[in-house]
PDB file of C-alpha atoms in Angstrom:
ATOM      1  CA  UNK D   6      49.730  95.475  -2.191  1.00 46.00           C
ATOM      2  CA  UNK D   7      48.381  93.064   0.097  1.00 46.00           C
ATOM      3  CA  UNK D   8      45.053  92.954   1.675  1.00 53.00           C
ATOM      4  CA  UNK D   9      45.824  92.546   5.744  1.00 53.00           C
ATOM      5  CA  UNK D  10      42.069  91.497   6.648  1.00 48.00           C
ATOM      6  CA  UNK D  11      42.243  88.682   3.541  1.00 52.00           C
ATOM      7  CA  UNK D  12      45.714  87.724   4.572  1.00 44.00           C
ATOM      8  CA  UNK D  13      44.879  87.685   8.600  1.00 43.00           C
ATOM      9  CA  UNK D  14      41.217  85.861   7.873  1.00 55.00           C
ATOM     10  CA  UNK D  15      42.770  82.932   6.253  1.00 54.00           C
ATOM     11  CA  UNK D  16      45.787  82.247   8.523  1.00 45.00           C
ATOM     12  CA  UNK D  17      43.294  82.564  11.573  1.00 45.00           C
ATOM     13  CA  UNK D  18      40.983  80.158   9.556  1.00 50.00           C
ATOM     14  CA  UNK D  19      44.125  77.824   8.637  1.00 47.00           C
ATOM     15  CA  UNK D  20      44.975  77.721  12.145  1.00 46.00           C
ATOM     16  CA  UNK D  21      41.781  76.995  13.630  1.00 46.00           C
ATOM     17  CA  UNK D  22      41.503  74.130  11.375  1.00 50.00           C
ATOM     18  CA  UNK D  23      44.405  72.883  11.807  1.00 51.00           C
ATOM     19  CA  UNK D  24      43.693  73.055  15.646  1.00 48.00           C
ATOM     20  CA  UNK D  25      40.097  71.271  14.736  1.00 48.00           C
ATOM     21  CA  UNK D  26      41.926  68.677  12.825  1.00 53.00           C
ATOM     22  CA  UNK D  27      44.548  67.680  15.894  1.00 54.00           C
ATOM     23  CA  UNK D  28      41.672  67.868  18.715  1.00 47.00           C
ATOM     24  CA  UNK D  29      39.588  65.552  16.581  1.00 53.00           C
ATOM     25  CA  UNK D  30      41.961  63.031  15.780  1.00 52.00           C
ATOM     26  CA  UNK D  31      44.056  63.267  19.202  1.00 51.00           C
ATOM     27  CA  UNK D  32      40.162  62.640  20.335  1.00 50.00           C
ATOM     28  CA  UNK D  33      39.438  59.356  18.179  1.00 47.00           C
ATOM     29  CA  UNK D  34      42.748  58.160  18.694  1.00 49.00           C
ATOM     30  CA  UNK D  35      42.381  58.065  22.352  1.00 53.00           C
ATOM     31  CA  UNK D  36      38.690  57.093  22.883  1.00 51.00           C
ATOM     32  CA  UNK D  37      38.014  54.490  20.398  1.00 47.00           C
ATOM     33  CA  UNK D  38      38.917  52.405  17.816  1.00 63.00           C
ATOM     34  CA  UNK D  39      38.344  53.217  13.745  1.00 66.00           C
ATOM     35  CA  UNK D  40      35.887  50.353  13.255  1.00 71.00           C
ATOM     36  CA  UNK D  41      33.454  51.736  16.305  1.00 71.00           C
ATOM     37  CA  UNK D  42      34.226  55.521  14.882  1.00 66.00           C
ATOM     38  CA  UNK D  43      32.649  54.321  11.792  1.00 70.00           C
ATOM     39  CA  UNK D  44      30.181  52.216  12.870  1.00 73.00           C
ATOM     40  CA  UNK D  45      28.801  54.673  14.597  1.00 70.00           C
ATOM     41  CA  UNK D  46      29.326  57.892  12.015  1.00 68.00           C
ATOM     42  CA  UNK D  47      27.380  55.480   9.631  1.00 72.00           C
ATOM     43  CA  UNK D  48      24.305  54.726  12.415  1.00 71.00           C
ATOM     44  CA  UNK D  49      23.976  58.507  13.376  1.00 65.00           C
ATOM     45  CA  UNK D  50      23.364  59.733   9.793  1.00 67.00           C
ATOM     46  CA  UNK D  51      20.919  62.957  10.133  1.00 63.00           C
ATOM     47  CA  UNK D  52      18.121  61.174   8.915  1.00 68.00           C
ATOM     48  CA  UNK D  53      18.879  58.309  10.931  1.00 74.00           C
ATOM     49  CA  UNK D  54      18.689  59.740  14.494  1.00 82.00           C
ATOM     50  CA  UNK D  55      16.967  58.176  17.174  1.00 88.00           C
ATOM     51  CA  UNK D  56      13.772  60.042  18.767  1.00 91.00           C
ATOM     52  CA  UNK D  57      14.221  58.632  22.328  1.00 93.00           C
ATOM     53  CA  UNK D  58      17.332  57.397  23.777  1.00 94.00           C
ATOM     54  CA  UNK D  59      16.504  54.013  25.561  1.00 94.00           C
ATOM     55  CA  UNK D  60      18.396  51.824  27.326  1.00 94.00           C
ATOM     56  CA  UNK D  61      19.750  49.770  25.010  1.00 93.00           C
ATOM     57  CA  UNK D  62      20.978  53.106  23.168  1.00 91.00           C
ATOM     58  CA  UNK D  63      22.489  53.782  26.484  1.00 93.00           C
ATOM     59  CA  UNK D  64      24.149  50.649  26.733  1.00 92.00           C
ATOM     60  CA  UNK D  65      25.573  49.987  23.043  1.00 90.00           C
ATOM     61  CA  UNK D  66      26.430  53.516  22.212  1.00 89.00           C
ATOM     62  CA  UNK D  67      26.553  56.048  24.736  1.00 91.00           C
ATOM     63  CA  UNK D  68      28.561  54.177  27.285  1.00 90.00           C
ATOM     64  CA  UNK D  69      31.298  54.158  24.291  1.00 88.00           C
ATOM     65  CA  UNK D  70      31.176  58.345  24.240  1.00 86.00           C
ATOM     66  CA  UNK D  71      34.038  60.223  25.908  1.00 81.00           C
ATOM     67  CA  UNK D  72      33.579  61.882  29.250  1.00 84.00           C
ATOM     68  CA  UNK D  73      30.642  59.481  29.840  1.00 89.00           C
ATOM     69  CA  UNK D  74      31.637  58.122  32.880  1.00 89.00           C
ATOM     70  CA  UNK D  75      29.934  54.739  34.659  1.00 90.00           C
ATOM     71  CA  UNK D  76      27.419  56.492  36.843  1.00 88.00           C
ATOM     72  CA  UNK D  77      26.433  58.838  34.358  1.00 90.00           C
ATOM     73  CA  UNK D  78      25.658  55.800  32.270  1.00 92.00           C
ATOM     74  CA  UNK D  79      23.806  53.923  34.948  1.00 92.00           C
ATOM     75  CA  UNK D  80      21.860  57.412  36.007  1.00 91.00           C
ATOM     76  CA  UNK D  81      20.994  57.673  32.396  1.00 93.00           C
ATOM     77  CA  UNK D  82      19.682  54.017  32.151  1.00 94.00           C
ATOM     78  CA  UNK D  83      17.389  54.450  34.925  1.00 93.00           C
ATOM     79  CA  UNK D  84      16.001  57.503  33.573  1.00 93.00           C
ATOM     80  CA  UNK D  85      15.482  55.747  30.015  1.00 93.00           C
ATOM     81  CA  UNK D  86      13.258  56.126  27.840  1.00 95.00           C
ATOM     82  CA  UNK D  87      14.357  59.788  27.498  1.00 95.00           C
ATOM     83  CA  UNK D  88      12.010  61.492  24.954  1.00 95.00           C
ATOM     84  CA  UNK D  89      12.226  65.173  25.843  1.00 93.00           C
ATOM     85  CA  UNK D  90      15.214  67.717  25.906  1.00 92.00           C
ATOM     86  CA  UNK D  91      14.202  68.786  29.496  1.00 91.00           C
ATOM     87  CA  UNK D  92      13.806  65.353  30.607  1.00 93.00           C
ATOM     88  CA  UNK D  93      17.333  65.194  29.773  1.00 91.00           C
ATOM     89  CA  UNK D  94      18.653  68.609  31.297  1.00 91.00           C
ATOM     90  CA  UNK D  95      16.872  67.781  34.042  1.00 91.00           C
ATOM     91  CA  UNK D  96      18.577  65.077  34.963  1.00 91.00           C
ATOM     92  CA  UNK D  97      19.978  65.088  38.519  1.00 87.00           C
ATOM     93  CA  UNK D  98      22.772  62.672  40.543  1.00 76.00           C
ATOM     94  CA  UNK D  99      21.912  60.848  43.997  1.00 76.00           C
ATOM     95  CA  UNK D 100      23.228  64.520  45.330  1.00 81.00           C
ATOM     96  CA  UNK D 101      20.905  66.735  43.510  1.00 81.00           C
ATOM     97  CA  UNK D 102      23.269  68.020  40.997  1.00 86.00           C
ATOM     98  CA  UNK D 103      23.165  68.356  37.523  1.00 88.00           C
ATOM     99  CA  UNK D 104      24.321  64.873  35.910  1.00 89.00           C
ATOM    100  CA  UNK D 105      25.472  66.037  32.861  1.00 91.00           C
ATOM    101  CA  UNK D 106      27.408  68.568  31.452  1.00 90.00           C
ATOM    102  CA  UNK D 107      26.832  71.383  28.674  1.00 89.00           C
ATOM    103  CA  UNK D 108      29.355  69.200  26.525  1.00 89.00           C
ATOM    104  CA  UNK D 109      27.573  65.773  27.414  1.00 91.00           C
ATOM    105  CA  UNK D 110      23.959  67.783  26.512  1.00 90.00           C
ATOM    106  CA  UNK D 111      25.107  68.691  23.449  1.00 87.00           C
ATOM    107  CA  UNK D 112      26.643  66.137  22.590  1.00 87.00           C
ATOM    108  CA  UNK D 113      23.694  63.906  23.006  1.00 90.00           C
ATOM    109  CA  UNK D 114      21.386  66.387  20.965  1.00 88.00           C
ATOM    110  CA  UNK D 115      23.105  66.069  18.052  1.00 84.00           C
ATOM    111  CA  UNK D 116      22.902  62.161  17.726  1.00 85.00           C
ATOM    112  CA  UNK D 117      19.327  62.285  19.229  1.00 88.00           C
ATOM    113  CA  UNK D 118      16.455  64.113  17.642  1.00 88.00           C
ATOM    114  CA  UNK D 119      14.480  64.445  20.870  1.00 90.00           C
ATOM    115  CA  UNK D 120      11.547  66.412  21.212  1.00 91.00           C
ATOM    116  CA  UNK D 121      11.491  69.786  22.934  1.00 88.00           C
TER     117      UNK D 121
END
């Protein structure tokens, strides 16, 4: 009568939207206000991404992402211009580590069109 893959596909999809949907806005609610949200949905259109990230990037929109803490900012300012994907993996704290995350990365590459 019913088809169980059909049925189970679109509660698992319904779900996982739904899940989306509450992570997203429990996400802008927290972080930052509607009129930066959209300021800065309407500067990082696809065709409208930067192909360096320089200081002043840094400064008036990066410092405003989540998880993007005040050294990471400063580290990140020091190494501006940043050009180059592995200029920006490559990145490394004061103790040799890493400075930024998987999440930060990608984050970052999808508002920057940096070169590979």
């Amino acid at each position: 009568m019913f088809n169980r893959v059909k049925v189970v596909r679109t509660v698992v999809a319904v779900l996982a939207l739904g899940v989306l949907g509450t992570v997203m806005v429990g996400t802008a609610q927290q972080t930052n206000p509607a009129d930066v949200a959209s300021a800065m949905v309407a500067y990082f259109k696809i065709g409208n991404r930067p192909a360096s990230i320089t200081a002043a990037e840094i400064e008036q929109r990066i410092a405003y992402f989540p998880d993007f803490g005040e050294g990471t900012v400063e580290a990140l300012k020091k190494a501006a211009p940043i050009e180059t994907v592995s200029k920006l993996v490559n990145l490394k704290n004061s103790r040799g580590r890493n400075l930024l995350s998987q999440k930060q990365i990608i984050l970052l590459l999808t508002f920057y069109n940096l070169k590979p």
